[in-house]
């Protein structure tokens, strides 16, 4: 068959058509090279983003339909031994009020959550030494005994492999640990020298090896981030092949070294969500609180870009203001577990439905 080279062939010098070509290839092969990722991120345009979101939505619907999975987020301690430069609950922030929930308080959050229709509880907190393996395992096994059908997700940072194993044996199913940024040099600009990208990543491999469903992810638009850094994040996610990918815009907190840094944009975060959906069609992809904070319709736009999970706040209302990772962090309205009806209505308004289920990853 002879094909005319003068008619109908795309103009590869035009970034828009080159971008479309890369997106089509990504959809077909679920992978790109580092240079191609950088090119696609650097060369994005509003029209290209719209094209990407249409492809990503199609892929998400093919794999997960129009179901939105919900997780009840229990922020159970704001004490933290770490000093991450971006985070509002970093150790050096002496102006934040610290709190720690008791086991009974955590269980009553689960009780309320179960009644509301949550089947996944996410226990998130700073790296708080009070929660030894024994104390955490006791809380996990109590939740497991009382609600055998629920999924228990932990998000409590870096621990030893033995600790992860003990918590898994106690009944935890999933673990969220964002790698934050893959590149070790960039990682070093966001964290004190006591923390390293290599350790963080090793934790993820350990968690996966033990049998957890794992969630990795990164902040979008964090200080000093380049398109090449994001390209490396994509390659790392591809290699790790996590069950969940949590990404959200970096948002400054007034009492941190990054108080004056510009926030990450909604636009780039949505674009990265769309790219992740095409690269990992089976992944669970939350429209995060940070995305909802960045714009009033951020959560909806995240769903329309390929996301399929939301994690309303199930912490006791009295402590919600104290878990301030960044300024203006949302914790009411659709972000509040008790306002689930509002969230349901907002999802229905864009053609999606909140489901009552554990919402396990297809990637198992
Ligand atoms: N201590 C746990 C939980 C950290 S909080 C851990 O180490 O995993 C959960 C996530 O919030 C972090 O992984 C980080 O990506 C995000 N986060 C923290 N500060 C932020 C900020 N200023 N802007 C946006 N996201 C932030």
PDB file of C-alpha atoms in Angstrom, residues 74-311:
ATOM      1  CA  UNK A  74      -8.380   9.639  60.331  1.00  0.00           C
ATOM      2  CA  UNK A  75      -5.522  12.022  61.123  1.00  0.00           C
ATOM      3  CA  UNK A  76      -4.679  10.486  64.453  1.00  0.00           C
ATOM      4  CA  UNK A  77      -1.517  12.316  65.503  1.00  0.00           C
ATOM      5  CA  UNK A  78       0.094  15.622  64.603  1.00  0.00           C
ATOM      6  CA  UNK A  79       3.326  14.910  66.484  1.00  0.00           C
ATOM      7  CA  UNK A  80       6.214  14.296  64.125  1.00  0.00           C
ATOM      8  CA  UNK A  81       9.906  13.582  64.582  1.00  0.00           C
ATOM      9  CA  UNK A  82      10.722  14.738  61.051  1.00  0.00           C
ATOM     10  CA  UNK A  83      11.434  18.205  59.769  1.00  0.00           C
ATOM     11  CA  UNK A  84      10.351  18.209  56.113  1.00  0.00           C
ATOM     12  CA  UNK A  85      10.732  21.758  54.828  1.00  0.00           C
ATOM     13  CA  UNK A  86       7.264  21.885  53.239  1.00  0.00           C
ATOM     14  CA  UNK A  87       5.145  20.373  55.991  1.00  0.00           C
ATOM     15  CA  UNK A  88       3.139  22.368  58.534  1.00  0.00           C
ATOM     16  CA  UNK A  89       3.450  19.700  61.256  1.00  0.00           C
ATOM     17  CA  UNK A  90       7.264  19.485  60.962  1.00  0.00           C
ATOM     18  CA  UNK A  91       9.097  19.100  64.246  1.00  0.00           C
ATOM     19  CA  UNK A  92      10.496  22.645  64.231  1.00  0.00           C
ATOM     20  CA  UNK A  93       7.099  24.257  63.943  1.00  0.00           C
ATOM     21  CA  UNK A  94       6.570  25.224  67.577  1.00  0.00           C
ATOM     22  CA  UNK A  95       3.518  27.311  66.722  1.00  0.00           C
ATOM     23  CA  UNK A  96       1.270  24.411  65.779  1.00  0.00           C
ATOM     24  CA  UNK A  97      -0.885  22.796  68.490  1.00  0.00           C
ATOM     25  CA  UNK A  98      -0.137  19.090  68.742  1.00  0.00           C
ATOM     26  CA  UNK A  99      -2.674  16.350  69.455  1.00  0.00           C
ATOM     27  CA  UNK A 100      -2.822  12.587  69.604  1.00  0.00           C
ATOM     28  CA  UNK A 101      -6.037  10.559  69.480  1.00  0.00           C
ATOM     29  CA  UNK A 102      -6.624   7.738  71.933  1.00  0.00           C
ATOM     30  CA  UNK A 103      -7.439   4.239  70.773  1.00  0.00           C
ATOM     31  CA  UNK A 104     -11.048   4.801  71.853  1.00  0.00           C
ATOM     32  CA  UNK A 105     -11.263   8.007  69.831  1.00  0.00           C
ATOM     33  CA  UNK A 106      -9.872   6.245  66.757  1.00  0.00           C
ATOM     34  CA  UNK A 107     -12.384   3.423  67.151  1.00  0.00           C
ATOM     35  CA  UNK A 108     -15.266   5.871  67.453  1.00  0.00           C
ATOM     36  CA  UNK A 109     -14.123   7.532  64.202  1.00  0.00           C
ATOM     37  CA  UNK A 110     -14.308   4.094  62.560  1.00  0.00           C
ATOM     38  CA  UNK A 111     -17.724   3.474  64.116  1.00  0.00           C
ATOM     39  CA  UNK A 112     -19.094   6.699  62.652  1.00  0.00           C
ATOM     40  CA  UNK A 113     -17.355   5.999  59.347  1.00  0.00           C
ATOM     41  CA  UNK A 114     -18.805   2.517  59.069  1.00  0.00           C
ATOM     42  CA  UNK A 115     -22.314   3.875  59.670  1.00  0.00           C
ATOM     43  CA  UNK A 116     -21.813   6.511  57.002  1.00  0.00           C
ATOM     44  CA  UNK A 117     -20.763   3.868  54.453  1.00  0.00           C
ATOM     45  CA  UNK A 118     -16.973   3.941  54.599  1.00  0.00           C
ATOM     46  CA  UNK A 119     -15.314   0.556  54.097  1.00  0.00           C
ATOM     47  CA  UNK A 120     -11.723   1.801  54.151  1.00  0.00           C
ATOM     48  CA  UNK A 121     -10.159   3.582  57.105  1.00  0.00           C
ATOM     49  CA  UNK A 122      -6.922   5.430  56.537  1.00  0.00           C
ATOM     50  CA  UNK A 123      -4.870   6.070  59.669  1.00  0.00           C
ATOM     51  CA  UNK A 124      -2.545   8.928  58.861  1.00  0.00           C
ATOM     52  CA  UNK A 125      -0.193  10.836  61.078  1.00  0.00           C
ATOM     53  CA  UNK A 126       3.195  12.312  61.687  1.00  0.00           C
ATOM     54  CA  UNK A 127       6.033   9.991  62.685  1.00  0.00           C
ATOM     55  CA  UNK A 128       5.073   9.917  66.337  1.00  0.00           C
ATOM     56  CA  UNK A 129       7.255   7.756  68.587  1.00  0.00           C
ATOM     57  CA  UNK A 130       4.400   7.310  71.067  1.00  0.00           C
ATOM     58  CA  UNK A 131       2.798   4.948  68.549  1.00  0.00           C
ATOM     59  CA  UNK A 132       5.158   2.016  69.008  1.00  0.00           C
ATOM     60  CA  UNK A 133       4.638  -1.142  66.974  1.00  0.00           C
ATOM     61  CA  UNK A 134       2.788  -2.674  69.910  1.00  0.00           C
ATOM     62  CA  UNK A 135       0.375   0.238  70.339  1.00  0.00           C
ATOM     63  CA  UNK A 136      -0.324   0.548  66.626  1.00  0.00           C
ATOM     64  CA  UNK A 137      -0.737  -3.205  66.198  1.00  0.00           C
ATOM     65  CA  UNK A 138      -3.218  -3.223  69.077  1.00  0.00           C
ATOM     66  CA  UNK A 139      -5.293  -0.472  67.428  1.00  0.00           C
ATOM     67  CA  UNK A 140      -5.172  -2.220  64.052  1.00  0.00           C
ATOM     68  CA  UNK A 141      -6.214  -5.597  65.426  1.00  0.00           C
ATOM     69  CA  UNK A 142      -9.096  -3.988  67.320  1.00  0.00           C
ATOM     70  CA  UNK A 143     -10.386  -2.341  64.123  1.00  0.00           C
ATOM     71  CA  UNK A 144      -9.905  -5.600  62.246  1.00  0.00           C
ATOM     72  CA  UNK A 145     -11.831  -7.598  64.878  1.00  0.00           C
ATOM     73  CA  UNK A 146     -14.722  -5.166  64.981  1.00  0.00           C
ATOM     74  CA  UNK A 147     -15.086  -4.554  61.225  1.00  0.00           C
ATOM     75  CA  UNK A 148     -13.675  -7.639  59.507  1.00  0.00           C
ATOM     76  CA  UNK A 149     -14.842  -6.508  56.076  1.00  0.00           C
ATOM     77  CA  UNK A 150     -13.127  -3.148  56.081  1.00  0.00           C
ATOM     78  CA  UNK A 151      -9.768  -2.275  54.582  1.00  0.00           C
ATOM     79  CA  UNK A 152      -7.215  -0.708  56.920  1.00  0.00           C
ATOM     80  CA  UNK A 153      -4.748   1.668  55.354  1.00  0.00           C
ATOM     81  CA  UNK A 154      -1.758   3.093  57.198  1.00  0.00           C
ATOM     82  CA  UNK A 155       0.089   6.297  56.350  1.00  0.00           C
ATOM     83  CA  UNK A 156       2.584   6.801  59.128  1.00  0.00           C
ATOM     84  CA  UNK A 157       5.841   7.309  57.289  1.00  0.00           C
ATOM     85  CA  UNK A 158       9.098   5.418  57.396  1.00  0.00           C
ATOM     86  CA  UNK A 159       9.482   2.444  59.726  1.00  0.00           C
ATOM     87  CA  UNK A 160      11.607  -0.680  59.758  1.00  0.00           C
ATOM     88  CA  UNK A 161      10.699  -3.684  57.669  1.00  0.00           C
ATOM     89  CA  UNK A 162      10.043  -5.649  60.856  1.00  0.00           C
ATOM     90  CA  UNK A 163       7.621  -2.961  61.978  1.00  0.00           C
ATOM     91  CA  UNK A 164       5.774  -2.983  58.652  1.00  0.00           C
ATOM     92  CA  UNK A 165       5.552  -6.768  58.914  1.00  0.00           C
ATOM     93  CA  UNK A 166       4.134  -6.636  62.438  1.00  0.00           C
ATOM     94  CA  UNK A 167       1.475  -4.095  61.437  1.00  0.00           C
ATOM     95  CA  UNK A 168       0.568  -6.187  58.405  1.00  0.00           C
ATOM     96  CA  UNK A 169       0.229  -9.266  60.587  1.00  0.00           C
ATOM     97  CA  UNK A 170      -2.010  -7.278  62.925  1.00  0.00           C
ATOM     98  CA  UNK A 171      -4.430  -6.731  60.032  1.00  0.00           C
ATOM     99  CA  UNK A 172      -3.373  -3.694  58.003  1.00  0.00           C
ATOM    100  CA  UNK A 173      -3.962  -4.174  54.261  1.00  0.00           C
ATOM    101  CA  UNK A 174      -2.616  -1.058  52.616  1.00  0.00           C
ATOM    102  CA  UNK A 175       0.078   1.566  53.107  1.00  0.00           C
ATOM    103  CA  UNK A 176       0.377   5.056  51.669  1.00  0.00           C
ATOM    104  CA  UNK A 177       3.876   6.468  51.520  1.00  0.00           C
ATOM    105  CA  UNK A 178       4.442   9.103  48.895  1.00  0.00           C
ATOM    106  CA  UNK A 179       7.971   8.994  47.571  1.00  0.00           C
ATOM    107  CA  UNK A 180       7.598  12.845  47.323  1.00  0.00           C
ATOM    108  CA  UNK A 181      10.216  13.122  44.541  1.00  0.00           C
ATOM    109  CA  UNK A 182      12.387  10.411  43.022  1.00  0.00           C
ATOM    110  CA  UNK A 183      15.529  12.418  42.324  1.00  0.00           C
ATOM    111  CA  UNK A 184      17.851  12.317  45.322  1.00  0.00           C
ATOM    112  CA  UNK A 185      19.218  15.811  44.760  1.00  0.00           C
ATOM    113  CA  UNK A 186      15.735  17.303  44.559  1.00  0.00           C
ATOM    114  CA  UNK A 187      14.704  15.202  47.563  1.00  0.00           C
ATOM    115  CA  UNK A 188      17.605  16.772  49.460  1.00  0.00           C
ATOM    116  CA  UNK A 189      16.244  20.255  48.779  1.00  0.00           C
ATOM    117  CA  UNK A 190      12.882  19.378  50.350  1.00  0.00           C
ATOM    118  CA  UNK A 191      14.098  17.414  53.367  1.00  0.00           C
ATOM    119  CA  UNK A 192      16.739  17.642  56.098  1.00  0.00           C
ATOM    120  CA  UNK A 193      19.903  15.532  55.659  1.00  0.00           C
ATOM    121  CA  UNK A 194      18.562  12.855  58.015  1.00  0.00           C
ATOM    122  CA  UNK A 195      16.078  11.778  55.309  1.00  0.00           C
ATOM    123  CA  UNK A 196      16.932  10.308  51.916  1.00  0.00           C
ATOM    124  CA  UNK A 197      15.149   9.391  48.719  1.00  0.00           C
ATOM    125  CA  UNK A 198      16.826   5.973  48.794  1.00  0.00           C
ATOM    126  CA  UNK A 199      15.420   5.127  52.264  1.00  0.00           C
ATOM    127  CA  UNK A 200      11.975   6.323  51.304  1.00  0.00           C
ATOM    128  CA  UNK A 201      11.963   4.189  48.173  1.00  0.00           C
ATOM    129  CA  UNK A 202      13.327   1.166  50.023  1.00  0.00           C
ATOM    130  CA  UNK A 203      10.354   1.400  52.388  1.00  0.00           C
ATOM    131  CA  UNK A 204       8.014   1.180  49.407  1.00  0.00           C
ATOM    132  CA  UNK A 205       9.754  -1.914  48.054  1.00  0.00           C
ATOM    133  CA  UNK A 206       9.632  -3.511  51.534  1.00  0.00           C
ATOM    134  CA  UNK A 207       5.930  -2.737  51.903  1.00  0.00           C
ATOM    135  CA  UNK A 208       5.180  -4.222  48.527  1.00  0.00           C
ATOM    136  CA  UNK A 209       7.240  -7.298  49.250  1.00  0.00           C
ATOM    137  CA  UNK A 210       5.406  -7.898  52.529  1.00  0.00           C
ATOM    138  CA  UNK A 211       2.103  -7.921  50.661  1.00  0.00           C
ATOM    139  CA  UNK A 212       0.578  -4.519  51.317  1.00  0.00           C
ATOM    140  CA  UNK A 213      -1.350  -2.743  48.588  1.00  0.00           C
ATOM    141  CA  UNK A 214       0.892   0.300  48.344  1.00  0.00           C
ATOM    142  CA  UNK A 215       0.371   3.895  47.403  1.00  0.00           C
ATOM    143  CA  UNK A 216       3.282   6.034  46.267  1.00  0.00           C
ATOM    144  CA  UNK A 217       3.165   9.556  44.851  1.00  0.00           C
ATOM    145  CA  UNK A 218       4.602  13.028  44.766  1.00  0.00           C
ATOM    146  CA  UNK A 219       3.859  16.697  45.209  1.00  0.00           C
ATOM    147  CA  UNK A 220       3.356  18.668  42.024  1.00  0.00           C
ATOM    148  CA  UNK A 221       5.067  22.040  41.794  1.00  0.00           C
ATOM    149  CA  UNK A 222       7.212  21.567  44.884  1.00  0.00           C
ATOM    150  CA  UNK A 223      10.078  24.083  45.140  1.00  0.00           C
ATOM    151  CA  UNK A 224      12.953  23.476  42.685  1.00  0.00           C
ATOM    152  CA  UNK A 225      10.996  20.821  40.752  1.00  0.00           C
ATOM    153  CA  UNK A 226      11.786  20.508  37.029  1.00  0.00           C
ATOM    154  CA  UNK A 227       9.967  18.627  34.240  1.00  0.00           C
ATOM    155  CA  UNK A 228      12.855  16.136  34.397  1.00  0.00           C
ATOM    156  CA  UNK A 229      12.107  15.504  38.073  1.00  0.00           C
ATOM    157  CA  UNK A 230       8.500  14.754  37.137  1.00  0.00           C
ATOM    158  CA  UNK A 231       9.728  12.499  34.324  1.00  0.00           C
ATOM    159  CA  UNK A 232      11.739  10.533  36.905  1.00  0.00           C
ATOM    160  CA  UNK A 233       8.663  10.340  39.141  1.00  0.00           C
ATOM    161  CA  UNK A 234       6.716   8.791  36.275  1.00  0.00           C
ATOM    162  CA  UNK A 235       9.477   6.266  35.549  1.00  0.00           C
ATOM    163  CA  UNK A 236       9.634   5.348  39.230  1.00  0.00           C
ATOM    164  CA  UNK A 237       5.866   4.859  39.456  1.00  0.00           C
ATOM    165  CA  UNK A 238       6.016   2.693  36.348  1.00  0.00           C
ATOM    166  CA  UNK A 239       8.724   0.534  37.874  1.00  0.00           C
ATOM    167  CA  UNK A 240       7.100   0.258  41.301  1.00  0.00           C
ATOM    168  CA  UNK A 241       3.663  -0.344  39.774  1.00  0.00           C
ATOM    169  CA  UNK A 242       1.807   0.686  42.947  1.00  0.00           C
ATOM    170  CA  UNK A 243      -1.859  -0.011  43.628  1.00  0.00           C
ATOM    171  CA  UNK A 244      -2.475   3.652  44.315  1.00  0.00           C
ATOM    172  CA  UNK A 245      -0.801   6.906  43.286  1.00  0.00           C
ATOM    173  CA  UNK A 246      -1.380   9.951  45.466  1.00  0.00           C
ATOM    174  CA  UNK A 247      -0.417  13.276  43.969  1.00  0.00           C
ATOM    175  CA  UNK A 248      -1.413  16.808  44.826  1.00  0.00           C
ATOM    176  CA  UNK A 249      -0.125  20.330  44.399  1.00  0.00           C
ATOM    177  CA  UNK A 250       2.488  21.621  46.836  1.00  0.00           C
ATOM    178  CA  UNK A 251       0.814  24.359  48.913  1.00  0.00           C
ATOM    179  CA  UNK A 252       2.880  26.585  51.214  1.00  0.00           C
ATOM    180  CA  UNK A 253       2.404  26.679  54.966  1.00  0.00           C
ATOM    181  CA  UNK A 254       3.147  30.015  56.671  1.00  0.00           C
ATOM    182  CA  UNK A 255       5.295  28.524  59.466  1.00  0.00           C
ATOM    183  CA  UNK A 256       7.708  26.542  57.276  1.00  0.00           C
ATOM    184  CA  UNK A 257      10.897  27.416  55.385  1.00  0.00           C
ATOM    185  CA  UNK A 258       8.820  27.277  52.174  1.00  0.00           C
ATOM    186  CA  UNK A 259       6.281  29.879  53.343  1.00  0.00           C
ATOM    187  CA  UNK A 260       7.137  32.219  50.480  1.00  0.00           C
ATOM    188  CA  UNK A 261       7.401  29.587  47.735  1.00  0.00           C
ATOM    189  CA  UNK A 262       4.781  29.673  44.966  1.00  0.00           C
ATOM    190  CA  UNK A 263       2.159  26.917  45.130  1.00  0.00           C
ATOM    191  CA  UNK A 264       1.945  24.095  42.616  1.00  0.00           C
ATOM    192  CA  UNK A 265      -0.805  24.670  40.067  1.00  0.00           C
ATOM    193  CA  UNK A 266      -4.113  22.942  39.588  1.00  0.00           C
ATOM    194  CA  UNK A 267      -3.365  22.878  35.872  1.00  0.00           C
ATOM    195  CA  UNK A 268      -0.134  20.856  36.148  1.00  0.00           C
ATOM    196  CA  UNK A 269      -1.618  18.552  38.806  1.00  0.00           C
ATOM    197  CA  UNK A 270      -4.574  17.680  36.570  1.00  0.00           C
ATOM    198  CA  UNK A 271      -2.225  17.071  33.679  1.00  0.00           C
ATOM    199  CA  UNK A 272      -0.100  14.682  35.778  1.00  0.00           C
ATOM    200  CA  UNK A 273      -3.260  12.857  36.938  1.00  0.00           C
ATOM    201  CA  UNK A 274      -4.246  12.292  33.309  1.00  0.00           C
ATOM    202  CA  UNK A 275      -0.766  11.006  32.434  1.00  0.00           C
ATOM    203  CA  UNK A 276      -0.734   8.616  35.403  1.00  0.00           C
ATOM    204  CA  UNK A 277      -4.128   7.216  34.413  1.00  0.00           C
ATOM    205  CA  UNK A 278      -2.812   6.399  30.921  1.00  0.00           C
ATOM    206  CA  UNK A 279       0.455   4.941  32.243  1.00  0.00           C
ATOM    207  CA  UNK A 280      -1.183   2.814  34.980  1.00  0.00           C
ATOM    208  CA  UNK A 281      -4.774   2.147  33.830  1.00  0.00           C
ATOM    209  CA  UNK A 282      -5.544  -0.008  36.888  1.00  0.00           C
ATOM    210  CA  UNK A 283      -4.237   2.368  39.515  1.00  0.00           C
ATOM    211  CA  UNK A 284      -6.400   3.925  42.213  1.00  0.00           C
ATOM    212  CA  UNK A 285      -5.986   7.644  41.837  1.00  0.00           C
ATOM    213  CA  UNK A 286      -7.297  10.051  44.459  1.00  0.00           C
ATOM    214  CA  UNK A 287      -8.497  13.573  43.795  1.00  0.00           C
ATOM    215  CA  UNK A 288      -6.716  14.822  46.918  1.00  0.00           C
ATOM    216  CA  UNK A 289      -7.616  17.373  49.570  1.00  0.00           C
ATOM    217  CA  UNK A 290      -4.778  19.587  48.290  1.00  0.00           C
ATOM    218  CA  UNK A 291      -6.423  19.569  44.855  1.00  0.00           C
ATOM    219  CA  UNK A 292      -9.748  20.531  46.432  1.00  0.00           C
ATOM    220  CA  UNK A 293      -7.948  23.287  48.323  1.00  0.00           C
ATOM    221  CA  UNK A 294      -6.245  24.647  45.197  1.00  0.00           C
ATOM    222  CA  UNK A 295      -9.619  25.373  43.523  1.00  0.00           C
ATOM    223  CA  UNK A 296     -13.278  25.074  44.571  1.00  0.00           C
ATOM    224  CA  UNK A 297     -13.965  22.597  41.770  1.00  0.00           C
ATOM    225  CA  UNK A 298     -10.526  20.940  42.025  1.00  0.00           C
ATOM    226  CA  UNK A 299     -11.880  17.588  43.172  1.00  0.00           C
ATOM    227  CA  UNK A 300     -14.394  17.352  40.321  1.00  0.00           C
ATOM    228  CA  UNK A 301     -11.785  18.362  37.791  1.00  0.00           C
ATOM    229  CA  UNK A 302      -9.458  15.708  39.191  1.00  0.00           C
ATOM    230  CA  UNK A 303     -12.148  13.067  38.613  1.00  0.00           C
ATOM    231  CA  UNK A 304     -12.679  14.314  35.061  1.00  0.00           C
ATOM    232  CA  UNK A 305      -8.909  14.078  34.470  1.00  0.00           C
ATOM    233  CA  UNK A 306      -8.850  10.380  35.447  1.00  0.00           C
ATOM    234  CA  UNK A 307      -9.008  10.172  39.264  1.00  0.00           C
ATOM    235  CA  UNK A 308     -11.424   7.750  40.978  1.00  0.00           C
ATOM    236  CA  UNK A 309     -10.930   8.047  44.750  1.00  0.00           C
ATOM    237  CA  UNK A 310     -11.771  10.706  47.335  1.00  0.00           C
ATOM    238  CA  UNK A 311     -10.726  10.670  50.969  1.00  0.00           C
TER     239      UNK A 311
END
